[in-house]
Amino acid sequence: MLKLFIFISKRSVQMLLLFVIFLTVLFFLLEAQPGDLSQQYIGNPDIPPEEKARLAARLGLDMPLFSRYLAYMKNFFTGNLGNSLSQYPTPVTKLIFDALPRTIVLFLSATLLAYYLGFVTGKVLAWRRGKMSEYLLTLGGVGLYTVFYPWFALLMIWTFGFTLSNVTGIRVFPINKFIDVSDWLGSPFTTNQVFLRMILVAVLSMLVAAVATVIAKQRLEIRQAIRVRNIAFLLGVVFPFIYFFFSAMGKYALDILHHTLLPVMTLALVAFAGIMLLTRSAMLETLREDYILTARAKGLPEKVIRDRHAARNALLPVVTSLVLALAFVIGGGIITETVFSWPGVGLLLYNAVILEDIPLAMGGLSVIAALALIGHLVADILYAYLDPRIRY
Amino acid sequence: MTERIDLEPEQSTGGPLVQEPLWRIRLRLARRSFGRNWKMFVANKIGLIGLGIIVLFALLGILHPILMSRVWDPAIYDPVQGYDAPVAEYTVVAEVQDPASEMDLATARLMQNPFVEEGDIVTIPQQPAPPSKGHWLGTDPLGRDILSQLMYSTRAAFAMGAIAAFMSVLIATTVGSVAAYYGGWIDNVLMRFADLILLVPLIPVLIVVGALFNLTLPLLGMLIGVLSGFGGTAIVLKSSALGVSVKPFVDAARVAGGSNRHIILRHIVPNVLPLSFLYMMFTVTEAIALEATLSFLGLMNVQMSWGIMIFTAHSQGYLLSGTHYWWLLFPAGLAVTMLAAAFFLVGRGMDEVINPRLRVR
């Protein structure tokens, strides 16, 4: 346990160092850009040179490069990211923290969904090597993996958001955005209040289910423990619905959930393909191992060999790939947010870039990079927990 | 003049056993191993499918300038500046029964001129126009030929893929070999840098770079090549080069007095190059997708590309018409997907040749 703790703290320090390097690179990227903020009025003859110099002094652009760099770092780590230019004078931090929960929920739920489905499909796929269904699914997986993502998202909107609703006559999935504004007129809550409550309730009920499962596994025998696990997770999923059914926020929570489904599904579907292909090749390598042959010789059922002997060992490289999948999901998430007009950090970043709101763009990028690094740290810890060899 | 000693007879008796020049032997060996690998590549259908798609697209790209100069009129078929609007005729009637050939009075007055009467025939230029004899894939909302745009963009995709591939192979092979051969702090610095590049997601970085700088195709290709070459590919190649650098022939070369540069260039690099080419394929896949994405977001400084074709259809509001205006959405989206998938498939096919663990026993 101590070894694990040392490993975690070492990795955390490394990540922090990487983040500082990233910020440094970002700062010099900004410096390398032709011109600076004080020069945007350079063509305006009505502004005298003294006024331009004053503007540069106010923005700290007359300081030498190194002290500007120090000021940038100090500001960043004291939480001062400047004011947004497109939504002046709202601080960048406020804009980002408003959008952050939506982005995290999108990334997290899509990643979890993609991982679960991808792993289950991948192991079945490897088991059916050489059959027609394997070929078709692999080709489909490659197609999904390399599909031009914005186009795919547009097609999903058209198929599920538009055509499906047209055909059935009810609005199965909304086309885009985070809420229906008309339903929220006169609402006593803000979207973030409702959304944060949703996250809280869902996470808490899942946590309770997980704790119940762990306790059951220690106290009870295996069959009963599995039964307890199934019931606990079923209740964990059902409880938030019951809670919001009786809560005053219910109507609004349902609206948000309704808008969340299609973006999460789209992102998960694309990330899923990569995980499936990876699990397949990892499984194919494990199937060569001698202990699989031993398990076969013992006469164990196919399903047990597949799930207990092969899949468990194939899980390791799949978890390692969480890093790559994370970069994929984050990149895809930004496009998802843009295409679906989902007001997260990605859309904020995109709009900032389009409107040339440099402070907001820089802040958004730093936060996204920080998210990626934190995700990577979590994956590292998970890996060290799963594979004791890493810790030593 | 001093008398020369004739060494010729001496050499012919005790000379080298092989008379053939070295390059010819090398060529023969290369051809033989290429033949063997090719057979393995072909046996695995996946790679061959990919190669077929790539060749198809390459043909489209080569054909475009020929068509432009010989067959197509640039005023109509130029991918950026061409304009053509086929005219459709409508009979003005009171009640529309067949929307393809009839139009009601109010619409006709709005679209043609306010003095139209019932029973007249009005001609309306169509933009976007459906596929016809002149335009096999129809025209876009600005009246430009889709097929021409599609073929024109192919060249750009290939050129950018080639730049990205070249840069990534160059950098990844150098970084990987150098890090593995020297080890120590050089290895540490290079690998931490690779970590950083691997960890930070590429799309948001490129979006911000697109905002700060003027992103052109060659620049983006180079950027993607450098980032992918320095990031993930370098890490993979380093571990491969590490395996090579402990082989006996490297020690032999060092004992024989080979310089570091000689050993890296002559012994390590040729051995990691196949793997490098494999990862190059994945870089090309990534480059094609990224370029299309960035131009879809409107951040690239290019006149025409597959991403821009979709961007045009999307921004002009033709998305929700779905299959009705299929020629606006499907050709470009499918082209990006298929070309990216083709390079990925070739990579998978090469993987099975290079990586013996994956072969079916």
mmCIF file of N, CA, C and O in Angstrom, chain A residues 114-167:
data_model
loop_
_atom_site.group_PDB
_atom_site.id
_atom_site.type_symbol
_atom_site.label_atom_id
_atom_site.label_comp_id
_atom_site.label_asym_id
_atom_site.label_seq_id
_atom_site.Cartn_x
_atom_site.Cartn_y
_atom_site.Cartn_z
ATOM 1 N N ALA A 114 -18.268 3.553 -23.709
ATOM 2 C CA ALA A 114 -17.464 3.002 -24.795
ATOM 3 C C ALA A 114 -16.593 1.869 -24.277
ATOM 4 O O ALA A 114 -16.452 0.826 -24.929
ATOM 5 N N TYR A 115 -16.008 2.055 -23.088
ATOM 6 C CA TYR A 115 -15.136 1.019 -22.554
ATOM 7 C C TYR A 115 -15.887 -0.260 -22.258
ATOM 8 O O TYR A 115 -15.452 -1.350 -22.614
ATOM 9 N N TYR A 116 -17.029 -0.113 -21.603
ATOM 10 C CA TYR A 116 -17.789 -1.301 -21.231
ATOM 11 C C TYR A 116 -18.218 -2.059 -22.493
ATOM 12 O O TYR A 116 -17.935 -3.243 -22.662
ATOM 13 N N LEU A 117 -18.860 -1.354 -23.418
ATOM 14 C CA LEU A 117 -19.360 -2.024 -24.629
ATOM 15 C C LEU A 117 -18.207 -2.554 -25.473
ATOM 16 O O LEU A 117 -18.264 -3.661 -25.995
ATOM 17 N N GLY A 118 -17.150 -1.748 -25.605
ATOM 18 C CA GLY A 118 -16.022 -2.139 -26.448
ATOM 19 C C GLY A 118 -15.349 -3.386 -25.921
ATOM 20 O O GLY A 118 -14.993 -4.290 -26.690
ATOM 21 N N PHE A 119 -15.192 -3.457 -24.612
ATOM 22 C CA PHE A 119 -14.515 -4.627 -24.036
ATOM 23 C C PHE A 119 -15.356 -5.885 -24.226
ATOM 24 O O PHE A 119 -14.846 -6.926 -24.650
ATOM 25 N N VAL A 120 -16.649 -5.770 -23.958
ATOM 26 C CA VAL A 120 -17.521 -6.943 -24.091
ATOM 27 C C VAL A 120 -17.566 -7.424 -25.546
ATOM 28 O O VAL A 120 -17.412 -8.614 -25.836
ATOM 29 N N THR A 121 -17.726 -6.480 -26.476
ATOM 30 C CA THR A 121 -17.801 -6.882 -27.892
ATOM 31 C C THR A 121 -16.461 -7.423 -28.372
ATOM 32 O O THR A 121 -16.413 -8.398 -29.121
ATOM 33 N N GLY A 122 -15.382 -6.772 -27.956
ATOM 34 C CA GLY A 122 -14.047 -7.163 -28.413
ATOM 35 C C GLY A 122 -13.707 -8.589 -28.032
ATOM 36 O O GLY A 122 -13.164 -9.345 -28.843
ATOM 37 N N LYS A 123 -14.062 -8.980 -26.813
ATOM 38 C CA LYS A 123 -13.675 -10.332 -26.402
ATOM 39 C C LYS A 123 -14.500 -11.386 -27.132
ATOM 40 O O LYS A 123 -13.987 -12.446 -27.479
ATOM 41 N N VAL A 124 -15.754 -11.073 -27.399
ATOM 42 C CA VAL A 124 -16.572 -12.008 -28.179
ATOM 43 C C VAL A 124 -16.039 -12.107 -29.602
ATOM 44 O O VAL A 124 -15.959 -13.185 -30.202
ATOM 45 N N LEU A 125 -15.606 -10.954 -30.124
ATOM 46 C CA LEU A 125 -15.097 -10.880 -31.488
ATOM 47 C C LEU A 125 -13.865 -11.767 -31.658
ATOM 48 O O LEU A 125 -13.743 -12.519 -32.628
ATOM 49 N N ALA A 126 -12.941 -11.679 -30.694
ATOM 50 C CA ALA A 126 -11.712 -12.473 -30.775
ATOM 51 C C ALA A 126 -12.049 -13.956 -30.710
ATOM 52 O O ALA A 126 -11.381 -14.789 -31.319
ATOM 53 N N TRP A 127 -13.087 -14.270 -29.967
ATOM 54 C CA TRP A 127 -13.477 -15.668 -29.803
ATOM 55 C C TRP A 127 -14.033 -16.252 -31.094
ATOM 56 O O TRP A 127 -14.008 -17.448 -31.303
ATOM 57 N N ARG A 128 -14.554 -15.388 -31.942
ATOM 58 C CA ARG A 128 -15.170 -15.865 -33.183
ATOM 59 C C ARG A 128 -14.241 -15.680 -34.364
ATOM 60 O O ARG A 128 -14.692 -15.480 -35.475
ATOM 61 N N ARG A 129 -12.939 -15.701 -34.118
ATOM 62 C CA ARG A 129 -11.961 -15.417 -35.167
ATOM 63 C C ARG A 129 -12.209 -16.290 -36.398
ATOM 64 O O ARG A 129 -12.405 -17.498 -36.289
ATOM 65 N N GLY A 130 -12.166 -15.642 -37.573
ATOM 66 C CA GLY A 130 -12.268 -16.397 -38.822
ATOM 67 C C GLY A 130 -13.685 -16.560 -39.313
ATOM 68 O O GLY A 130 -13.908 -16.987 -40.428
ATOM 69 N N LYS A 131 -14.673 -16.204 -38.478
ATOM 70 C CA LYS A 131 -16.051 -16.330 -38.948
ATOM 71 C C LYS A 131 -16.473 -15.071 -39.687
ATOM 72 O O LYS A 131 -15.837 -14.026 -39.570
ATOM 73 N N MET A 132 -17.554 -15.208 -40.401
ATOM 74 C CA MET A 132 -18.047 -14.083 -41.197
ATOM 75 C C MET A 132 -18.390 -12.892 -40.292
ATOM 76 O O MET A 132 -18.092 -11.740 -40.612
ATOM 77 N N SER A 133 -19.007 -13.188 -39.146
ATOM 78 C CA SER A 133 -19.433 -12.090 -38.269
ATOM 79 C C SER A 133 -18.221 -11.312 -37.764
ATOM 80 O O SER A 133 -18.290 -10.105 -37.575
ATOM 81 N N GLU A 134 -17.084 -12.007 -37.568
ATOM 82 C CA GLU A 134 -15.886 -11.309 -37.116
ATOM 83 C C GLU A 134 -15.411 -10.328 -38.187
ATOM 84 O O GLU A 134 -15.081 -9.182 -37.894
ATOM 85 N N TYR A 135 -15.393 -10.807 -39.447
ATOM 86 C CA TYR A 135 -14.950 -9.933 -40.540
ATOM 87 C C TYR A 135 -15.812 -8.689 -40.631
ATOM 88 O O TYR A 135 -15.332 -7.568 -40.713
ATOM 89 N N LEU A 136 -17.141 -8.936 -40.592
ATOM 90 C CA LEU A 136 -18.065 -7.810 -40.760
ATOM 91 C C LEU A 136 -17.914 -6.810 -39.623
ATOM 92 O O LEU A 136 -17.819 -5.602 -39.846
ATOM 93 N N LEU A 137 -17.853 -7.333 -38.383
ATOM 94 C CA LEU A 137 -17.760 -6.437 -37.235
ATOM 95 C C LEU A 137 -16.442 -5.680 -37.234
ATOM 96 O O LEU A 137 -16.385 -4.496 -36.890
ATOM 97 N N THR A 138 -15.347 -6.387 -37.643
ATOM 98 C CA THR A 138 -14.054 -5.702 -37.683
ATOM 99 C C THR A 138 -14.075 -4.588 -38.712
ATOM 100 O O THR A 138 -13.620 -3.473 -38.455
ATOM 101 N N LEU A 139 -14.621 -4.900 -39.889
ATOM 102 C CA LEU A 139 -14.695 -3.868 -40.930
ATOM 103 C C LEU A 139 -15.558 -2.703 -40.460
ATOM 104 O O LEU A 139 -15.205 -1.532 -40.625
ATOM 105 N N GLY A 140 -16.692 -3.036 -39.831
ATOM 106 C CA GLY A 140 -17.553 -1.991 -39.281
ATOM 107 C C GLY A 140 -16.817 -1.177 -38.241
ATOM 108 O O GLY A 140 -16.936 0.051 -38.186
ATOM 109 N N GLY A 141 -16.035 -1.859 -37.407
ATOM 110 C CA GLY A 141 -15.253 -1.171 -36.379
ATOM 111 C C GLY A 141 -14.240 -0.231 -36.990
ATOM 112 O O GLY A 141 -14.104 0.921 -36.559
ATOM 113 N N VAL A 142 -13.536 -0.707 -38.039
ATOM 114 C CA VAL A 142 -12.564 0.160 -38.706
ATOM 115 C C VAL A 142 -13.264 1.358 -39.322
ATOM 116 O O VAL A 142 -12.796 2.499 -39.232
ATOM 117 N N GLY A 143 -14.442 1.093 -39.909
ATOM 118 C CA GLY A 143 -15.219 2.184 -40.494
ATOM 119 C C GLY A 143 -15.581 3.226 -39.458
ATOM 120 O O GLY A 143 -15.393 4.421 -39.663
ATOM 121 N N LEU A 144 -16.054 2.769 -38.298
ATOM 122 C CA LEU A 144 -16.434 3.704 -37.237
ATOM 123 C C LEU A 144 -15.212 4.420 -36.686
ATOM 124 O O LEU A 144 -15.267 5.589 -36.326
ATOM 125 N N TYR A 145 -14.090 3.694 -36.623
ATOM 126 C CA TYR A 145 -12.876 4.246 -36.033
ATOM 127 C C TYR A 145 -12.311 5.362 -36.892
ATOM 128 O O TYR A 145 -11.795 6.344 -36.391
ATOM 129 N N THR A 146 -12.415 5.203 -38.215
ATOM 130 C CA THR A 146 -11.821 6.192 -39.101
ATOM 131 C C THR A 146 -12.859 7.127 -39.700
ATOM 132 O O THR A 146 -12.528 7.940 -40.541
ATOM 133 N N VAL A 147 -14.115 6.999 -39.268
ATOM 134 C CA VAL A 147 -15.159 7.829 -39.881
ATOM 135 C C VAL A 147 -14.855 9.310 -39.645
ATOM 136 O O VAL A 147 -14.251 9.679 -38.631
ATOM 137 N N PHE A 148 -15.225 10.127 -40.614
ATOM 138 C CA PHE A 148 -15.016 11.567 -40.483
ATOM 139 C C PHE A 148 -16.008 12.062 -39.445
ATOM 140 O O PHE A 148 -17.200 12.155 -39.689
ATOM 141 N N TYR A 149 -15.499 12.360 -38.266
ATOM 142 C CA TYR A 149 -16.376 12.475 -37.105
ATOM 143 C C TYR A 149 -17.445 13.564 -37.205
ATOM 144 O O TYR A 149 -18.612 13.302 -36.896
ATOM 145 N N PRO A 150 -17.118 14.797 -37.632
ATOM 146 C CA PRO A 150 -18.185 15.805 -37.719
ATOM 147 C C PRO A 150 -19.321 15.359 -38.636
ATOM 148 O O PRO A 150 -20.499 15.557 -38.327
ATOM 149 N N TRP A 151 -18.929 14.716 -39.710
ATOM 150 C CA TRP A 151 -19.928 14.220 -40.661
ATOM 151 C C TRP A 151 -20.793 13.152 -40.007
ATOM 152 O O TRP A 151 -22.028 13.158 -40.134
ATOM 153 N N PHE A 152 -20.141 12.252 -39.270
ATOM 154 C CA PHE A 152 -20.871 11.202 -38.573
ATOM 155 C C PHE A 152 -21.856 11.802 -37.568
ATOM 156 O O PHE A 152 -23.015 11.367 -37.482
ATOM 157 N N ALA A 153 -21.404 12.823 -36.831
ATOM 158 C CA ALA A 153 -22.281 13.452 -35.842
ATOM 159 C C ALA A 153 -23.474 14.106 -36.534
ATOM 160 O O ALA A 153 -24.615 14.004 -36.067
ATOM 161 N N LEU A 154 -23.215 14.744 -37.670
ATOM 162 C CA LEU A 154 -24.314 15.358 -38.427
ATOM 163 C C LEU A 154 -25.309 14.304 -38.883
ATOM 164 O O LEU A 154 -26.524 14.496 -38.801
ATOM 165 N N LEU A 155 -24.768 13.165 -39.343
ATOM 166 C CA LEU A 155 -25.662 12.095 -39.788
ATOM 167 C C LEU A 155 -26.483 11.552 -38.627
ATOM 168 O O LEU A 155 -27.667 11.225 -38.788
ATOM 169 N N MET A 156 -25.847 11.453 -37.440
ATOM 170 C CA MET A 156 -26.582 10.978 -36.261
ATOM 171 C C MET A 156 -27.719 11.939 -35.935
ATOM 172 O O MET A 156 -28.833 11.508 -35.616
ATOM 173 N N ILE A 157 -27.433 13.240 -35.992
ATOM 174 C CA ILE A 157 -28.483 14.225 -35.724
ATOM 175 C C ILE A 157 -29.609 14.058 -36.729
ATOM 176 O O ILE A 157 -30.791 14.040 -36.379
ATOM 177 N N TRP A 158 -29.216 13.900 -37.982
ATOM 178 C CA TRP A 158 -30.239 13.794 -39.021
ATOM 179 C C TRP A 158 -31.065 12.527 -38.842
ATOM 180 O O TRP A 158 -32.296 12.548 -38.927
ATOM 181 N N THR A 159 -30.373 11.383 -38.563
ATOM 182 C CA THR A 159 -31.090 10.122 -38.442
ATOM 183 C C THR A 159 -31.957 10.089 -37.190
ATOM 184 O O THR A 159 -33.161 9.841 -37.258
ATOM 185 N N PHE A 160 -31.321 10.325 -36.027
ATOM 186 C CA PHE A 160 -32.050 10.105 -34.773
ATOM 187 C C PHE A 160 -32.802 11.345 -34.300
ATOM 188 O O PHE A 160 -33.867 11.241 -33.729
ATOM 189 N N GLY A 161 -32.203 12.520 -34.526
ATOM 190 C CA GLY A 161 -32.860 13.721 -34.041
ATOM 191 C C GLY A 161 -33.984 14.164 -34.947
ATOM 192 O O GLY A 161 -34.993 14.681 -34.501
ATOM 193 N N PHE A 162 -33.789 13.970 -36.245
ATOM 194 C CA PHE A 162 -34.737 14.563 -37.198
ATOM 195 C C PHE A 162 -35.670 13.518 -37.802
ATOM 196 O O PHE A 162 -36.877 13.560 -37.590
ATOM 197 N N THR A 163 -35.087 12.552 -38.513
ATOM 198 C CA THR A 163 -35.930 11.593 -39.237
ATOM 199 C C THR A 163 -36.759 10.742 -38.286
ATOM 200 O O THR A 163 -37.955 10.544 -38.500
ATOM 201 N N LEU A 164 -36.126 10.255 -37.212
ATOM 202 C CA LEU A 164 -36.832 9.397 -36.273
ATOM 203 C C LEU A 164 -38.026 10.126 -35.668
ATOM 204 O O LEU A 164 -39.113 9.568 -35.541
ATOM 205 N N SER A 165 -37.806 11.402 -35.320
ATOM 206 C CA SER A 165 -38.908 12.173 -34.752
ATOM 207 C C SER A 165 -39.992 12.417 -35.789
ATOM 208 O O SER A 165 -41.185 12.401 -35.482
ATOM 209 N N ASN A 166 -39.589 12.639 -37.027
ATOM 210 C CA ASN A 166 -40.555 12.875 -38.091
ATOM 211 C C ASN A 166 -41.409 11.639 -38.330
ATOM 212 O O ASN A 166 -42.617 11.735 -38.509
ATOM 213 N N VAL A 167 -40.744 10.479 -38.335
ATOM 214 C CA VAL A 167 -41.444 9.244 -38.663
ATOM 215 C C VAL A 167 -42.385 8.855 -37.540
ATOM 216 O O VAL A 167 -43.547 8.523 -37.769
#
